[in-house]
PDB file of C-alpha atoms and ligand atoms in Angstrom:
ATOM      1  CA  MET A   1     -11.912  10.889   4.280  1.00 80.00           C
ATOM      2  CA  SER A   2      -8.288  10.327   6.987  1.00 93.00           C
ATOM      3  CA  LEU A   3      -5.808   8.122   6.479  1.00 97.00           C
ATOM      4  CA  THR A   4      -3.469   6.900   9.416  1.00 98.00           C
ATOM      5  CA  ILE A   5       0.364   6.667   8.339  1.00 98.00           C
ATOM      6  CA  ALA A   6       2.778   3.978  10.665  1.00 98.00           C
ATOM      7  CA  ILE A   7       5.859   4.967  10.404  1.00 97.00           C
ATOM      8  CA  PRO A   8       8.717   3.326  12.245  1.00 97.00           C
ATOM      9  CA  LYS A   9      11.214   4.750  15.272  1.00 94.00           C
ATOM     10  CA  GLY A  10      14.928   4.909  14.517  1.00 93.00           C
ATOM     11  CA  ARG A  11      16.752   5.023  11.470  1.00 94.00           C
ATOM     12  CA  LEU A  12      14.175   4.109   8.735  1.00 95.00           C
ATOM     13  CA  GLY A  13      11.989   6.525  10.172  1.00 96.00           C
ATOM     14  CA  THR A  14      14.013   9.300   9.925  1.00 97.00           C
ATOM     15  CA  GLN A  15      14.930   8.857   6.541  1.00 97.00           C
ATOM     16  CA  ALA A  16      11.086   8.303   5.399  1.00 97.00           C
ATOM     17  CA  ILE A  17       9.781  11.067   7.440  1.00 97.00           C
ATOM     18  CA  GLU A  18      12.388  12.935   5.003  1.00 96.00           C
ATOM     19  CA  ILE A  19      11.014  12.113   1.862  1.00 96.00           C
ATOM     20  CA  PHE A  20       7.541  12.495   3.171  1.00 96.00           C
ATOM     21  CA  LYS A  21       8.403  16.358   4.337  1.00 96.00           C
ATOM     22  CA  ARG A  22       9.450  17.219   0.976  1.00 95.00           C
ATOM     23  CA  ALA A  23       6.250  15.537  -0.523  1.00 95.00           C
ATOM     24  CA  GLY A  24       4.885  17.913   1.562  1.00 94.00           C
ATOM     25  CA  LEU A  25       3.151  15.767   4.165  1.00 94.00           C
ATOM     26  CA  GLY A  26       3.827  15.142   7.576  1.00 91.00           C
ATOM     27  CA  GLU A  27       5.154  18.872   8.620  1.00 92.00           C
ATOM     28  CA  CYS A  28       3.363  18.014  11.573  1.00 93.00           C
ATOM     29  CA  ILE A  29       5.787  15.397  12.915  1.00 95.00           C
ATOM     30  CA  ASP A  30       8.477  16.681  15.579  1.00 93.00           C
ATOM     31  CA  GLU A  31      10.973  13.561  15.642  1.00 91.00           C
ATOM     32  CA  LYS A  32      12.920  15.048  18.561  1.00 91.00           C
ATOM     33  CA  SER A  33       9.122  15.401  21.236  1.00 92.00           C
ATOM     34  CA  ARG A  34       8.090  12.606  22.970  1.00 92.00           C
ATOM     35  CA  LYS A  35       5.147  11.998  21.258  1.00 94.00           C
ATOM     36  CA  LEU A  36       3.669   9.673  19.215  1.00 96.00           C
ATOM     37  CA  VAL A  37       0.791  10.355  17.283  1.00 97.00           C
ATOM     38  CA  PHE A  38       1.327  13.667  15.252  1.00 97.00           C
ATOM     39  CA  GLU A  39      -2.097  14.936  13.151  1.00 96.00           C
ATOM     40  CA  ASP A  40      -1.307  16.723   9.667  1.00 92.00           C
ATOM     41  CA  LYS A  41      -4.808  18.503   9.395  1.00 91.00           C
ATOM     42  CA  LYS A  42      -4.602  20.337   6.164  1.00 88.00           C
ATOM     43  CA  ARG A  43      -4.023  17.055   4.724  1.00 91.00           C
ATOM     44  CA  ASN A  44      -6.146  14.647   7.181  1.00 94.00           C
ATOM     45  CA  LEU A  45      -4.019  12.649   7.631  1.00 96.00           C
ATOM     46  CA  LYS A  46      -2.664  11.529  11.214  1.00 97.00           C
ATOM     47  CA  PHE A  47       0.998   9.488  11.934  1.00 97.00           C
ATOM     48  CA  ILE A  48       1.901   7.447  14.485  1.00 98.00           C
ATOM     49  CA  LEU A  49       5.246   6.322  15.117  1.00 97.00           C
ATOM     50  CA  LEU A  50       5.933   3.077  16.633  1.00 96.00           C
ATOM     51  CA  LYS A  51       8.526   0.074  17.060  1.00 95.00           C
ATOM     52  CA  ASN A  52       9.799  -1.387  13.245  1.00 91.00           C
ATOM     53  CA  SER A  53       8.669  -4.895  14.177  1.00 91.00           C
ATOM     54  CA  ASP A  54       5.121  -3.402  15.162  1.00 96.00           C
ATOM     55  CA  VAL A  55       4.014  -1.285  12.261  1.00 97.00           C
ATOM     56  CA  ILE A  56       2.775  -4.089  10.232  1.00 97.00           C
ATOM     57  CA  THR A  57       0.456  -5.578  13.401  1.00 97.00           C
ATOM     58  CA  TYR A  58      -1.133  -1.707  12.831  1.00 98.00           C
ATOM     59  CA  VAL A  59      -1.857  -1.924   9.298  1.00 98.00           C
ATOM     60  CA  GLU A  60      -3.044  -5.615   9.812  1.00 98.00           C
ATOM     61  CA  ASN A  61      -5.190  -4.995  12.430  1.00 98.00           C
ATOM     62  CA  GLY A  62      -6.642  -1.768  10.633  1.00 97.00           C
ATOM     63  CA  VAL A  63      -5.571   0.916  13.125  1.00 98.00           C
ATOM     64  CA  ALA A  64      -3.002   1.923  10.977  1.00 98.00           C
ATOM     65  CA  ASP A  65      -4.413   2.511   7.566  1.00 98.00           C
ATOM     66  CA  ILE A  66      -0.999   2.604   5.688  1.00 98.00           C
ATOM     67  CA  GLY A  67       2.831   1.889   6.867  1.00 98.00           C
ATOM     68  CA  ILE A  68       6.317   2.106   5.897  1.00 98.00           C
ATOM     69  CA  SER A  69       8.221  -1.641   7.044  1.00 97.00           C
ATOM     70  CA  GLY A  70      11.085  -3.160   6.008  1.00 97.00           C
ATOM     71  CA  LYS A  71      10.648  -6.299   3.597  1.00 97.00           C
ATOM     72  CA  ASP A  72      12.672  -7.834   6.008  1.00 97.00           C
ATOM     73  CA  MET A  73      10.007  -7.759   8.998  1.00 96.00           C
ATOM     74  CA  VAL A  74       6.467  -8.601   5.998  1.00 96.00           C
ATOM     75  CA  MET A  75       8.158 -11.264   5.146  1.00 97.00           C
ATOM     76  CA  GLU A  76       9.090 -12.862   8.430  1.00 97.00           C
ATOM     77  CA  SER A  77       5.571 -11.753   9.993  1.00 95.00           C
ATOM     78  CA  GLY A  78       4.072 -13.776   7.083  1.00 93.00           C
ATOM     79  CA  GLY A  79       1.699 -10.641   7.809  1.00 90.00           C
ATOM     80  CA  ASP A  80      -1.805 -10.428   5.735  1.00 96.00           C
ATOM     81  CA  VAL A  81      -1.111  -6.573   4.164  1.00 98.00           C
ATOM     82  CA  PHE A  82      -0.231  -5.353   0.743  1.00 98.00           C
ATOM     83  CA  GLU A  83       2.527  -4.598  -0.467  1.00 98.00           C
ATOM     84  CA  LEU A  84       1.900  -1.321  -2.267  1.00 98.00           C
ATOM     85  CA  TYR A  85       5.224   0.258  -3.382  1.00 98.00           C
ATOM     86  CA  LYS A  86       8.816  -0.263  -2.633  1.00 98.00           C
ATOM     87  CA  MET A  87      10.515   2.980  -1.229  1.00 97.00           C
ATOM     88  CA  ASN A  88      14.197   3.844  -2.289  1.00 97.00           C
ATOM     89  CA  ILE A  89      15.532   3.382   1.440  1.00 97.00           C
ATOM     90  CA  GLY A  90      15.939   1.058   3.428  1.00 97.00           C
ATOM     91  CA  LYS A  91      18.253  -0.890   0.786  1.00 97.00           C
ATOM     92  CA  CYS A  92      20.191  -4.047   2.229  1.00 98.00           C
ATOM     93  CA  LYS A  93      20.273  -7.760   1.312  1.00 98.00           C
ATOM     94  CA  MET A  94      19.277 -10.541   3.320  1.00 98.00           C
ATOM     95  CA  SER A  95      22.506 -13.357   3.671  1.00 98.00           C
ATOM     96  CA  VAL A  96      23.837 -15.747   4.890  1.00 97.00           C
ATOM     97  CA  ALA A  97      26.717 -15.446   6.994  1.00 97.00           C
ATOM     98  CA  GLY A  98      29.509 -17.180   8.573  1.00 97.00           C
ATOM     99  CA  ILE A  99      33.248 -17.492  10.073  1.00 97.00           C
ATOM    100  CA  LYS A 100      35.364 -16.148   6.896  1.00 96.00           C
ATOM    101  CA  GLY A 101      36.801 -19.604   4.975  1.00 93.00           C
ATOM    102  CA  LYS A 102      34.710 -21.785   7.142  1.00 87.00           C
ATOM    103  CA  LYS A 103      31.245 -22.281   5.185  1.00 84.00           C
ATOM    104  CA  ILE A 104      29.720 -24.815   6.422  1.00 73.00           C
ATOM    105  CA  PHE A 105      26.218 -26.162   4.680  1.00 70.00           C
ATOM    106  CA  LYS A 106      25.747 -29.970   5.858  1.00 63.00           C
ATOM    107  CA  ASP A 107      23.303 -31.916   4.022  1.00 65.00           C
ATOM    108  CA  ASP A 108      22.883 -34.803   6.341  1.00 75.00           C
ATOM    109  CA  THR A 109      23.185 -32.841   9.728  1.00 85.00           C
ATOM    110  CA  ILE A 110      21.049 -30.145  11.266  1.00 92.00           C
ATOM    111  CA  LEU A 111      22.508 -26.356  10.400  1.00 94.00           C
ATOM    112  CA  LYS A 112      22.330 -24.304  13.544  1.00 96.00           C
ATOM    113  CA  VAL A 113      21.060 -20.425  12.164  1.00 97.00           C
ATOM    114  CA  ALA A 114      21.469 -17.975  14.912  1.00 98.00           C
ATOM    115  CA  THR A 115      18.960 -15.549  13.449  1.00 98.00           C
ATOM    116  CA  LYS A 116      16.131 -12.367  13.898  1.00 97.00           C
ATOM    117  CA  PHE A 117      14.536 -13.614  11.076  1.00 98.00           C
ATOM    118  CA  PRO A 118      13.527 -17.423  11.925  1.00 98.00           C
ATOM    119  CA  GLU A 119      10.589 -17.927  10.052  1.00 98.00           C
ATOM    120  CA  THR A 120      11.853 -16.512   6.210  1.00 98.00           C
ATOM    121  CA  ALA A 121      15.402 -18.677   7.277  1.00 98.00           C
ATOM    122  CA  LYS A 122      12.702 -21.779   7.623  1.00 98.00           C
ATOM    123  CA  LYS A 123      11.921 -21.073   4.886  1.00 97.00           C
ATOM    124  CA  TYR A 124      14.916 -20.470   2.927  1.00 97.00           C
ATOM    125  CA  PHE A 125      16.582 -23.261   3.826  1.00 95.00           C
ATOM    126  CA  ARG A 126      13.558 -25.688   3.308  1.00 94.00           C
ATOM    127  CA  GLY A 127      13.792 -24.420  -0.634  1.00 93.00           C
ATOM    128  CA  ARG A 128      17.097 -25.829  -0.401  1.00 88.00           C
ATOM    129  CA  GLY A 129      16.787 -29.251   1.572  1.00 89.00           C
ATOM    130  CA  GLN A 130      18.665 -27.923   4.431  1.00 92.00           C
ATOM    131  CA  ARG A 131      17.215 -28.960   7.808  1.00 93.00           C
ATOM    132  CA  ILE A 132      17.919 -26.240   9.829  1.00 95.00           C
ATOM    133  CA  LYS A 133      17.512 -25.616  14.027  1.00 97.00           C
ATOM    134  CA  THR A 134      16.618 -21.560  14.108  1.00 98.00           C
ATOM    135  CA  ILE A 135      17.838 -19.955  17.050  1.00 98.00           C
ATOM    136  CA  LYS A 136      15.696 -16.745  17.930  1.00 98.00           C
ATOM    137  CA  LEU A 137      18.380 -13.391  18.834  1.00 98.00           C
ATOM    138  CA  ASN A 138      17.491  -9.964  19.075  1.00 95.00           C
ATOM    139  CA  GLY A 139      20.944  -8.577  18.104  1.00 94.00           C
ATOM    140  CA  SER A 140      24.458  -8.426  17.308  1.00 97.00           C
ATOM    141  CA  ILE A 141      23.945 -11.536  16.112  1.00 98.00           C
ATOM    142  CA  GLU A 142      27.301 -11.953  14.395  1.00 97.00           C
ATOM    143  CA  LEU A 143      28.417 -12.946  17.366  1.00 98.00           C
ATOM    144  CA  ALA A 144      26.399 -16.415  17.508  1.00 98.00           C
ATOM    145  CA  PRO A 145      28.770 -18.120  15.525  1.00 97.00           C
ATOM    146  CA  ILE A 146      32.251 -16.868  17.301  1.00 97.00           C
ATOM    147  CA  LEU A 147      31.637 -17.645  20.273  1.00 97.00           C
ATOM    148  CA  GLY A 148      29.544 -21.374  18.743  1.00 96.00           C
ATOM    149  CA  LEU A 149      26.257 -21.078  18.862  1.00 98.00           C
ATOM    150  CA  SER A 150      25.492 -21.293  15.920  1.00 97.00           C
ATOM    151  CA  ASP A 151      27.212 -22.584  13.170  1.00 95.00           C
ATOM    152  CA  VAL A 152      26.080 -19.734  10.070  1.00 97.00           C
ATOM    153  CA  ILE A 153      23.678 -16.291  10.879  1.00 98.00           C
ATOM    154  CA  VAL A 154      20.739 -15.173   8.704  1.00 98.00           C
ATOM    155  CA  ASP A 155      20.924 -11.674   8.618  1.00 98.00           C
ATOM    156  CA  LEU A 156      20.945  -8.069   6.925  1.00 98.00           C
ATOM    157  CA  VAL A 157      23.700  -6.921   4.946  1.00 98.00           C
ATOM    158  CA  GLU A 158      24.360  -3.055   4.252  1.00 97.00           C
ATOM    159  CA  THR A 159      28.156  -2.249   3.614  1.00 97.00           C
ATOM    160  CA  GLY A 160      29.546  -5.895   5.152  1.00 97.00           C
ATOM    161  CA  ASN A 161      31.497  -3.723   8.491  1.00 98.00           C
ATOM    162  CA  THR A 162      29.135  -5.703  10.765  1.00 97.00           C
ATOM    163  CA  LEU A 163      31.189  -9.114   9.323  1.00 98.00           C
ATOM    164  CA  LYS A 164      33.751  -7.588   8.233  1.00 98.00           C
ATOM    165  CA  ALA A 165      35.161  -6.457  11.629  1.00 98.00           C
ATOM    166  CA  ASN A 166      33.876  -9.586  13.208  1.00 97.00           C
ATOM    167  CA  GLY A 167      35.391 -11.927  10.826  1.00 98.00           C
ATOM    168  CA  LEU A 168      32.993 -13.395   9.282  1.00 98.00           C
ATOM    169  CA  GLU A 169      31.729 -13.073   5.360  1.00 98.00           C
ATOM    170  CA  VAL A 170      28.616 -13.949   3.061  1.00 97.00           C
ATOM    171  CA  PHE A 171      28.504 -17.166   2.617  1.00 96.00           C
ATOM    172  CA  GLU A 172      25.079 -16.767   0.381  1.00 95.00           C
ATOM    173  CA  ASP A 173      23.157 -13.551  -0.627  1.00 97.00           C
ATOM    174  CA  MET A 174      19.257 -15.153   0.336  1.00 97.00           C
ATOM    175  CA  TYR A 175      16.991 -11.700  -0.512  1.00 98.00           C
ATOM    176  CA  GLN A 176      16.978  -8.069  -1.968  1.00 98.00           C
ATOM    177  CA  ILE A 177      15.738  -5.532   1.000  1.00 98.00           C
ATOM    178  CA  SER A 178      14.438  -2.365   0.935  1.00 98.00           C
ATOM    179  CA  ALA A 179      11.583   0.015   2.705  1.00 98.00           C
ATOM    180  CA  MET A 180       7.879  -1.451   2.003  1.00 98.00           C
ATOM    181  CA  ILE A 181       4.920   1.098   1.561  1.00 98.00           C
ATOM    182  CA  ILE A 182       2.388  -1.032   3.217  1.00 98.00           C
ATOM    183  CA  SER A 183      -1.674  -1.195   3.032  1.00 98.00           C
ATOM    184  CA  ASN A 184      -4.239  -2.751   4.858  1.00 98.00           C
ATOM    185  CA  LYS A 185      -6.447  -4.710   2.553  1.00 98.00           C
ATOM    186  CA  ILE A 186      -9.836  -3.468   3.821  1.00 98.00           C
ATOM    187  CA  SER A 187      -8.875   0.509   3.705  1.00 98.00           C
ATOM    188  CA  TYR A 188      -7.317  -0.183   0.199  1.00 98.00           C
ATOM    189  CA  LYS A 189     -10.519  -1.112  -1.131  1.00 98.00           C
ATOM    190  CA  PHE A 190     -12.287   2.369   0.734  1.00 97.00           C
ATOM    191  CA  LYS A 191      -9.394   4.874   0.435  1.00 98.00           C
ATOM    192  CA  ARG A 192      -7.682   3.624  -2.121  1.00 98.00           C
ATOM    193  CA  LYS A 193      -7.946   7.243  -3.811  1.00 97.00           C
ATOM    194  CA  GLU A 194      -6.304   8.282  -0.532  1.00 97.00           C
ATOM    195  CA  ILE A 195      -3.455   6.019  -0.589  1.00 98.00           C
ATOM    196  CA  LYS A 196      -3.050   6.225  -4.394  1.00 98.00           C
ATOM    197  CA  GLU A 197      -2.527  10.229  -3.954  1.00 97.00           C
ATOM    198  CA  ILE A 198       0.125   9.719  -0.612  1.00 97.00           C
ATOM    199  CA  ILE A 199       1.605   6.911  -3.012  1.00 98.00           C
ATOM    200  CA  GLU A 200       2.152   9.272  -5.789  1.00 97.00           C
ATOM    201  CA  LEU A 201       3.415  12.033  -3.426  1.00 97.00           C
ATOM    202  CA  ILE A 202       6.030   9.896  -2.333  1.00 97.00           C
ATOM    203  CA  ARG A 203       7.012   8.071  -5.354  1.00 97.00           C
ATOM    204  CA  ARG A 204       7.577  11.587  -7.404  1.00 96.00           C
ATOM    205  CA  GLU A 205       9.391  12.823  -4.172  1.00 95.00           C
ATOM    206  CA  GLU A 206      11.904  10.000  -4.841  1.00 94.00           C
ATOM    207  CA  GLU A 207      12.272  10.336  -8.394  1.00 91.00           C
ATOM    208  CA  ASN A 208      13.672  14.005  -8.084  1.00 87.00           C
ATOM    209  CA  GLY A 209      15.448  13.068  -5.508  1.00 79.00           C
ATOM    210  CA  LYS A 210      17.251  10.757  -8.147  1.00 72.00           C
ATOM    211  CA  ASP A 211      17.911  14.182 -10.039  1.00 60.00           C
ATOM    212  CA  ASN A 212      19.359  16.049  -7.381  1.00 57.00           C
TER     213      ASN A 212
HETATM  214  C1  LIG B   1      21.982  -4.683  11.925  1.00 76.77           C
HETATM  215  C2  LIG B   1      22.314  -6.296  11.261  1.00 76.77           C
HETATM  216  C3  LIG B   1      24.003  -6.501  11.456  1.00 76.77           C
HETATM  217  C4  LIG B   1      24.336  -5.214  10.663  1.00 76.77           C
HETATM  218  C5  LIG B   1      24.294  -4.650   9.391  1.00 76.77           C
HETATM  219  O1  LIG B   1      22.149  -4.467  12.963  1.00 76.77           O
HETATM  220  O2  LIG B   1      21.689  -6.931  12.233  1.00 76.77           O
HETATM  221  O3  LIG B   1      24.432  -6.138  12.256  1.00 76.77           O
HETATM  222  O4  LIG B   1      23.353  -3.958  10.901  1.00 76.77           O
HETATM  223  O5  LIG B   1      24.762  -3.241   8.714  1.00 76.77           O
HETATM  224  P1  LIG B   1      26.329  -3.299   8.440  1.00 76.77           P
HETATM  225  O6  LIG B   1      27.094  -4.622   7.246  1.00 76.77           O
HETATM  226  O7  LIG B   1      25.980  -1.836   7.065  1.00 76.77           O
HETATM  227  O8  LIG B   1      27.696  -3.529   8.675  1.00 76.77           O
HETATM  228  P2  LIG B   1      21.486  -3.359  13.577  1.00 76.77           P
HETATM  229  O9  LIG B   1      22.352  -1.816  13.230  1.00 76.77           O
HETATM  230  O10 LIG B   1      20.214  -3.005  13.484  1.00 76.77           O
HETATM  231  O11 LIG B   1      21.885  -3.434  14.815  1.00 76.77           O
HETATM  232  P3  LIG B   1      21.898  -5.001  15.609  1.00 76.77           P
HETATM  233  O12 LIG B   1      22.953  -6.378  16.030  1.00 76.77           O
HETATM  234  O13 LIG B   1      20.498  -4.623  17.013  1.00 76.77           O
HETATM  235  O14 LIG B   1      20.480  -5.997  14.902  1.00 76.77           O
END
C-alpha cells in the first residue's frame, strides 16, 4: 500500500529529509528544485513539501497519511491526529518572555500576550488563573513588548539569542517542543504496518545518529 508523507519546507524539513535519506527513504527528494511532490517508486512512497503550518491540515484530512510537524503546531491546531513519534530534531522550548527585569504577571488585570500561538497561550494562562488578551502575530514576536504592543510574548526559544539581542528574557518555560511524526487516524487503522515500518526506520536512524 502506498503512503503519502507530508514534510514541512524550511529548516525543520531539511533536517527531516536528511534523516529520511540516511534511513534509505525519499532519495528522490530534491529540495533545490521547485517541485512539491516527489515519488519514491521503489518504496511506494509519495512525499509532499508543504508550509509548516499546513502539514496538520493535510494529515488531518487524509491527503497525507503521515507528516512531520512541530509539537508547537500540533498543540496550537488542536488537530485530530495521532502523535506517533517524537523526533530528535526541532528541539526548543515554548516560553513566556518579556523585557529583562520587568517580569509582569498581573493577577487582577488583563495581561497582553503577543504570539503566533494564541490558542496555546490561552490554555496555558487559563490553567494559571491569569486573564489575558492575545495579539496574534506572524513573526518577529520579540518586537511586541519592546514597542509596547504587548506586556509579554509567548514564543519559541532555542538558543535564547534573539531574546538576548533584543533586551528580553524568559519569565517562564511552558512546554518542551520537538518535531513529531503525526498520522491520520484512519490511515493508522488501515496502513498501520507500513506506517510503523517507516517510524522504525527513522527511530533506528536517529539512534545511530546519536552514537556518531
Ligand atoms: C523563532 C522564534 C524566535 C527565534 C528563537 O523565530 O520565533 O524568534 O526563532 O530562536 P533563538 O532562541 O535561537 O534565538 P524564526 O527564526 O522562526 O523567525 P520569525 O521571527 O519569523 O518567527
